[in-house]
Coordinates of C-alpha atoms in Angstrom, one line a residue:
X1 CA 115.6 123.4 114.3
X2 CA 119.3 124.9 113.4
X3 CA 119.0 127.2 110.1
X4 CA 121.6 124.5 108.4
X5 CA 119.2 121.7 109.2
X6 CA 116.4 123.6 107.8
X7 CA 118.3 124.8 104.9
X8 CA 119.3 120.9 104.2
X9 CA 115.8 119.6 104.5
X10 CA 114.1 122.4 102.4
X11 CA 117.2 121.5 99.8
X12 CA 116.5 117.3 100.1
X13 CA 113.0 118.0 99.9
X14 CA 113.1 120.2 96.8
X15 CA 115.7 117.2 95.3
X16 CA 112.7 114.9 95.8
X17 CA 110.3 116.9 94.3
X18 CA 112.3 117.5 90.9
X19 CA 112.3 113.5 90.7
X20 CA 108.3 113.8 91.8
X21 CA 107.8 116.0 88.1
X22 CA 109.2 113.0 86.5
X23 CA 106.1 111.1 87.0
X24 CA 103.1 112.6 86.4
X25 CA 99.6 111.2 88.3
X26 CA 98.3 109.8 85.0
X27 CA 101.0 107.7 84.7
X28 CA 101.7 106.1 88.0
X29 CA 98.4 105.2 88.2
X30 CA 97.9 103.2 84.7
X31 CA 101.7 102.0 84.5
X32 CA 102.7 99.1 86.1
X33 CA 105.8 100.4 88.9
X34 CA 108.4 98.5 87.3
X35 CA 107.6 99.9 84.0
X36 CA 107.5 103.3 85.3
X37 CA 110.7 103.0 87.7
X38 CA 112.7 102.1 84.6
X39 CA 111.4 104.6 82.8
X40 CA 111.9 107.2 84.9
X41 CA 115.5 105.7 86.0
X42 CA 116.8 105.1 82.6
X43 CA 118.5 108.3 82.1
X44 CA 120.5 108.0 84.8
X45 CA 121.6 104.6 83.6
X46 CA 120.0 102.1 86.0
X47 CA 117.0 99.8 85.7
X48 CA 118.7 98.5 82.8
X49 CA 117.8 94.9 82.0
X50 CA 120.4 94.2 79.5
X51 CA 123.3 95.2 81.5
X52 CA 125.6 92.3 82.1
X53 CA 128.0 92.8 85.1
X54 CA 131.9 93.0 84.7
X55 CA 134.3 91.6 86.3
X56 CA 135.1 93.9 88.1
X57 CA 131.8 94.1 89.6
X58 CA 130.2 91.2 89.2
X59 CA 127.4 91.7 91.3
X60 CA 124.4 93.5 90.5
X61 CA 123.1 96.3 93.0
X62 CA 119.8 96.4 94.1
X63 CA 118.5 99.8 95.7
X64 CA 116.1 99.4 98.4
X65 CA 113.9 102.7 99.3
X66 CA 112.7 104.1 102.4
X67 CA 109.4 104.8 103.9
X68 CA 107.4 107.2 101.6
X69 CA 110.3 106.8 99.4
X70 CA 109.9 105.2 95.3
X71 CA 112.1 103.4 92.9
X72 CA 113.1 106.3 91.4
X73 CA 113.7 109.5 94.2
X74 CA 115.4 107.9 96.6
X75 CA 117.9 107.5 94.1
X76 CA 118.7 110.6 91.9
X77 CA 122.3 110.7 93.0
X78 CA 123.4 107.4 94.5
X79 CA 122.0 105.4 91.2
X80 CA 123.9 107.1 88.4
X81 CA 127.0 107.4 91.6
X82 CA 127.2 103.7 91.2
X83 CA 126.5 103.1 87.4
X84 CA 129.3 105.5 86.8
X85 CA 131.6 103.3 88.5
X86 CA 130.6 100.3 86.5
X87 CA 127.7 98.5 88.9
X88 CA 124.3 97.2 87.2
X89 CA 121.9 98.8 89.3
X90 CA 118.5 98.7 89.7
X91 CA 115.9 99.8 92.5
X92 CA 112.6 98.6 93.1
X93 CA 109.1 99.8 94.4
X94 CA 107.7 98.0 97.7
X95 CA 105.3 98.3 100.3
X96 CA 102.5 100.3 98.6
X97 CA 99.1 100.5 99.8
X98 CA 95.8 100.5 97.4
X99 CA 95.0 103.4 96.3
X100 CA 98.0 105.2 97.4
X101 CA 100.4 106.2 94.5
X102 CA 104.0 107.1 94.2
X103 CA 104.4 106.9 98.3
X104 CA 105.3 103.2 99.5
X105 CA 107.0 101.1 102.1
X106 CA 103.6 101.9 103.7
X107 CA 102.4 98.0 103.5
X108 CA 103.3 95.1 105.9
X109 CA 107.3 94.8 106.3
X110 CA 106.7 91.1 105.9
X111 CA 104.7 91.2 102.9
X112 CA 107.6 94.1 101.6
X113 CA 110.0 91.5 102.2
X114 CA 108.3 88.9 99.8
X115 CA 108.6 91.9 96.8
X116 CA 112.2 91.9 97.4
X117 CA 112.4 88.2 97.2
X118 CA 110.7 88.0 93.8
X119 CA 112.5 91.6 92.5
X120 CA 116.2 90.2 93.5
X121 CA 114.9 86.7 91.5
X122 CA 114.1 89.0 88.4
X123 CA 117.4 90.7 88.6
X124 CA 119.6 87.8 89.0
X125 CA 117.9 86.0 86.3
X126 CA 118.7 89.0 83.8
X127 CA 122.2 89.7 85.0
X128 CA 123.0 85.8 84.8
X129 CA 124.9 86.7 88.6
X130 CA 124.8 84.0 91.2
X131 CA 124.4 87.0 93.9
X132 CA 123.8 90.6 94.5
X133 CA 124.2 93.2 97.0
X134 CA 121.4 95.4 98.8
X135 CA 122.1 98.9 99.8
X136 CA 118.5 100.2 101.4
X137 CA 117.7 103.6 103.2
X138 CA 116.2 103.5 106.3
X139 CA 113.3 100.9 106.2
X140 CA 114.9 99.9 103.3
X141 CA 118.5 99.2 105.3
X142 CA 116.4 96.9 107.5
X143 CA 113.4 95.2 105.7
X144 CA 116.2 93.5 103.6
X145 CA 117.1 91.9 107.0
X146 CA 113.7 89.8 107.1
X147 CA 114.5 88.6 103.3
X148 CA 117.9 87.2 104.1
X149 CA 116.7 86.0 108.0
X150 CA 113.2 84.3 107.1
X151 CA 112.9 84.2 103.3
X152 CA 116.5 82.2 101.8
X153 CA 118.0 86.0 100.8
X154 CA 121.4 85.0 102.5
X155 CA 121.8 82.6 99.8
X156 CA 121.7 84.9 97.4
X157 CA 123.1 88.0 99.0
X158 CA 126.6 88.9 99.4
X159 CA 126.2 92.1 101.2
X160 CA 123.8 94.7 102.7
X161 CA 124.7 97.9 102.9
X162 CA 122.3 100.0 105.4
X163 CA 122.2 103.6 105.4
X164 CA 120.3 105.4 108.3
X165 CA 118.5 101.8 108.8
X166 CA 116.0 101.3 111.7
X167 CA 117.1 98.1 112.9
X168 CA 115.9 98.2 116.3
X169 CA 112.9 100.5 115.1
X170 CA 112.5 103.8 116.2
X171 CA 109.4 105.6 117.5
X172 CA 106.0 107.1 116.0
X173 CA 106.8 110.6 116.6
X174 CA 110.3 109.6 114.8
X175 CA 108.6 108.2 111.6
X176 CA 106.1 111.7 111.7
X177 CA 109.3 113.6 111.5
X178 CA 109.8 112.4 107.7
X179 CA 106.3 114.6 107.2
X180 CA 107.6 117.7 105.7
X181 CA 110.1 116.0 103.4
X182 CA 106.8 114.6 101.5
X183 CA 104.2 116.9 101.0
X184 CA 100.8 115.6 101.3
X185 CA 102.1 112.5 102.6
X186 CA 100.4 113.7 106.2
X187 CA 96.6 112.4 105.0
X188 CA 97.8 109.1 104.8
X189 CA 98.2 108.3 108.8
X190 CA 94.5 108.7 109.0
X191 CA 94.6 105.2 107.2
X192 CA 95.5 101.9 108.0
X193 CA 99.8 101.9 107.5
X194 CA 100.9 98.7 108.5
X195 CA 104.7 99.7 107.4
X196 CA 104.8 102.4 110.1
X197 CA 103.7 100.4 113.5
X198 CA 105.9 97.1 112.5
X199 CA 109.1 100.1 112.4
X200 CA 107.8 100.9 116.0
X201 CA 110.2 99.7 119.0
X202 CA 109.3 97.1 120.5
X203 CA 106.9 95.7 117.5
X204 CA 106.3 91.7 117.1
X205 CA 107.9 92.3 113.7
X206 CA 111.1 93.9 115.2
X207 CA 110.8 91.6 118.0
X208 CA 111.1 88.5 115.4
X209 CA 113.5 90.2 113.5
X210 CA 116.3 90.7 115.8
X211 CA 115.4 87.4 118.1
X212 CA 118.1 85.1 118.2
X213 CA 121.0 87.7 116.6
X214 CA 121.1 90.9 114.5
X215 CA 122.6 88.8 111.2
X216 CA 123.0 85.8 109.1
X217 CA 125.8 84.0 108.3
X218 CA 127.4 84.5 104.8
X219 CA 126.3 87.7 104.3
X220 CA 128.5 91.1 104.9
X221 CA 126.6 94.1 106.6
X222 CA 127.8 97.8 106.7
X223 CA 125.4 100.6 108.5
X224 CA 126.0 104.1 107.7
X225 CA 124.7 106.4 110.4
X226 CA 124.7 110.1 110.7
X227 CA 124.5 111.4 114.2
X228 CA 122.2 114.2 113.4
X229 CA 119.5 111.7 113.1
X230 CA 116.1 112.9 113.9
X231 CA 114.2 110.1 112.5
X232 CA 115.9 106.7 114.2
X233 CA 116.8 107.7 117.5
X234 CA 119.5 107.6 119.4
X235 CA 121.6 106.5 116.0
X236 CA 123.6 104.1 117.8
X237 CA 120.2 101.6 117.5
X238 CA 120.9 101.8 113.8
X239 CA 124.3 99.2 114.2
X240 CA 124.2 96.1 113.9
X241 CA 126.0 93.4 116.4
X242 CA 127.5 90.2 115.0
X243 CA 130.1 88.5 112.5
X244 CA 130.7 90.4 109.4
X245 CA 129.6 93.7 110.5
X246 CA 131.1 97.3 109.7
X247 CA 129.1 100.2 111.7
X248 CA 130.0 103.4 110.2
X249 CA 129.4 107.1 111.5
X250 CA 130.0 109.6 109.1
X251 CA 130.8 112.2 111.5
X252 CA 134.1 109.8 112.5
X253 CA 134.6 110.1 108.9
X254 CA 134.3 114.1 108.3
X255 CA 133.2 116.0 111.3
X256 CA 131.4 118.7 109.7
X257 CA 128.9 116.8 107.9
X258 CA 125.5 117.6 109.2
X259 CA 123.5 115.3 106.9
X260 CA 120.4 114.2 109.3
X261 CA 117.8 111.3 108.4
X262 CA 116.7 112.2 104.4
X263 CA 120.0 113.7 103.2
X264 CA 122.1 110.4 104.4
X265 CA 121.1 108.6 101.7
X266 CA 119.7 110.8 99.2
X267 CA 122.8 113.2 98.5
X268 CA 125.6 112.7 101.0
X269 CA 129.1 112.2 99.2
X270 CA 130.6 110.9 102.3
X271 CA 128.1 108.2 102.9
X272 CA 128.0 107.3 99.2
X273 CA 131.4 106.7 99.1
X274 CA 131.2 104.4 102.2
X275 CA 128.4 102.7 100.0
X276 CA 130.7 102.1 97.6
X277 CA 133.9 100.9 99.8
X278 CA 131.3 98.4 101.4
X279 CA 130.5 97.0 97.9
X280 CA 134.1 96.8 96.7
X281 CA 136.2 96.4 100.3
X282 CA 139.2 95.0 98.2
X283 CA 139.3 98.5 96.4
X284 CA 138.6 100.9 99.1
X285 CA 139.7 104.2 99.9
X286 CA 139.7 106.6 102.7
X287 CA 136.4 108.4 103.1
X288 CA 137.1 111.9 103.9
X289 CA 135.3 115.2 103.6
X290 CA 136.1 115.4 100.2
X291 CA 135.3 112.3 98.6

């Protein structure tokens, strides 16, 4: 590995971590997730069940984690990114197996899916919004997929914003390659991980997924790739083909960005600012090295 990509994944890594002291083992295993994500999540102003949107943004956001990922790490920058500009925002925990705390998006995609269903229910029946918008990281750009294709989501999505997504799936080794960014996580593939073989090419899950087209009408999708990608390879799988796509390579965008898998969508400016022009198209602005 290049001494810039270790330097970035020892620096996400370490980012993930601080949010890991924010929850300590007691309490993620006698709190209920939600109660813990919006605990953890409320000082950076998201999770918040009173906020109304505006009209500027009248659609609340709903953060969708990645493999291994929680509510609240996953999160650290985009979250308060978002509430900053004015978005209700709020993130959930999926996919956990029993047992296992803090790391999810381990259980059946399927079954993940059904979480999402019930958590973008609970949101929209707080904010009072007919809709929201889904922005996921890498399982979490394509599980939403399986909501809006098999589970009525495209009825109550308006976009979904993918960064880094798998949505042809990727391969075993691939997934292994998230490893060192979650210490202690390595145990856990001597157990049974449904979430990882459905994210395998070729699965039946992927299979039904993308038969019959990549989308769903009604419903805007942007993917936000990184060509360093060690995880979902080659990158180009991530895009999506159909009406209402936007496929987005950051590198077109600032050439010297050498985010790979983890750092796309835990701290890269670039990519968070795509996030945001794909949320608010009518308002968008160039993204550029500096944004």
């Amino acid at each position: 590995m290049l001494p810039w990509r270790r330097a970035l994944g020892a620096f996400a890594a370490a980012l993930l971590m601080t949010g890991a002291l924010t929850l300590t083992p007691a309490a993620t295993a006698s709190a209920a997730p939600e109660a813990s994500a919006a605990s953890a999540a409320s000082a950076g102003g998201w999770n918040d069940y009173g906020c109304k949107p505006s009209a500027a943004h009248p659609r609340p956001v709903v953060l969708v984690h990645g493999t291994f990922g929680n509510s609240v790490d996953n999160w650290l920058v985009l979250a308060p990114y978002l509430v900053r500009r004015g978005y209700c925002v709020y993130s959930l925990d999926y996919g956990q197996l029993p047992g296992v705390p803090f790391f999810n998006g381990l259980g059946p995609i399927d079954k993940s899916a059904e979480q999402l269903d019930g958590f973008v229910d609970k949101v929209l029946a707080s904010t009072g919004a007919a809709e929201a918008d889904l922005v996921g990281h890498s399982q979490g750009g394509m599980m939403p997929r399986y909501y809006l294709k098999f589970l009525g989501g495209a009825e109550k999505v308006n976009a979904l914003v993918g960064l880094a997504p798998d949505n042809h799936g990727t391969t075993l080794l691939g997934l292994t390659r998230l490893l060192p960014y979650f210490p202690g996580i390595g145990d856990l593939l001597t157990t049974n991980t449904p979430g990882l073989a459905d994210q395998v090419a070729g699965s039946p899950f992927l299979t039904k997924l993308n038969e019959g087209g990549d989308t769903v009408p009604g419903v805007r999708y942007t993917v936000i790739a990184t060509k360093y990608d060690e995880v979902v390879t080659p990158y180009r799988t991530q895009f999506l083909n159909g009406p209402g796509v936007r496929n987005v390579l950051v590198q077109d965008l600032c050439p010297v960005d050498v985010s790979e898998h983890v750092a796309i969508g835990i701290l890269d400016r670039v990519a968070h600012h795509e996030v945001a022009n794909a949320l608010d198209p009518a308002h968008a602005t160039p993204s550029t090295c500096f944004s």
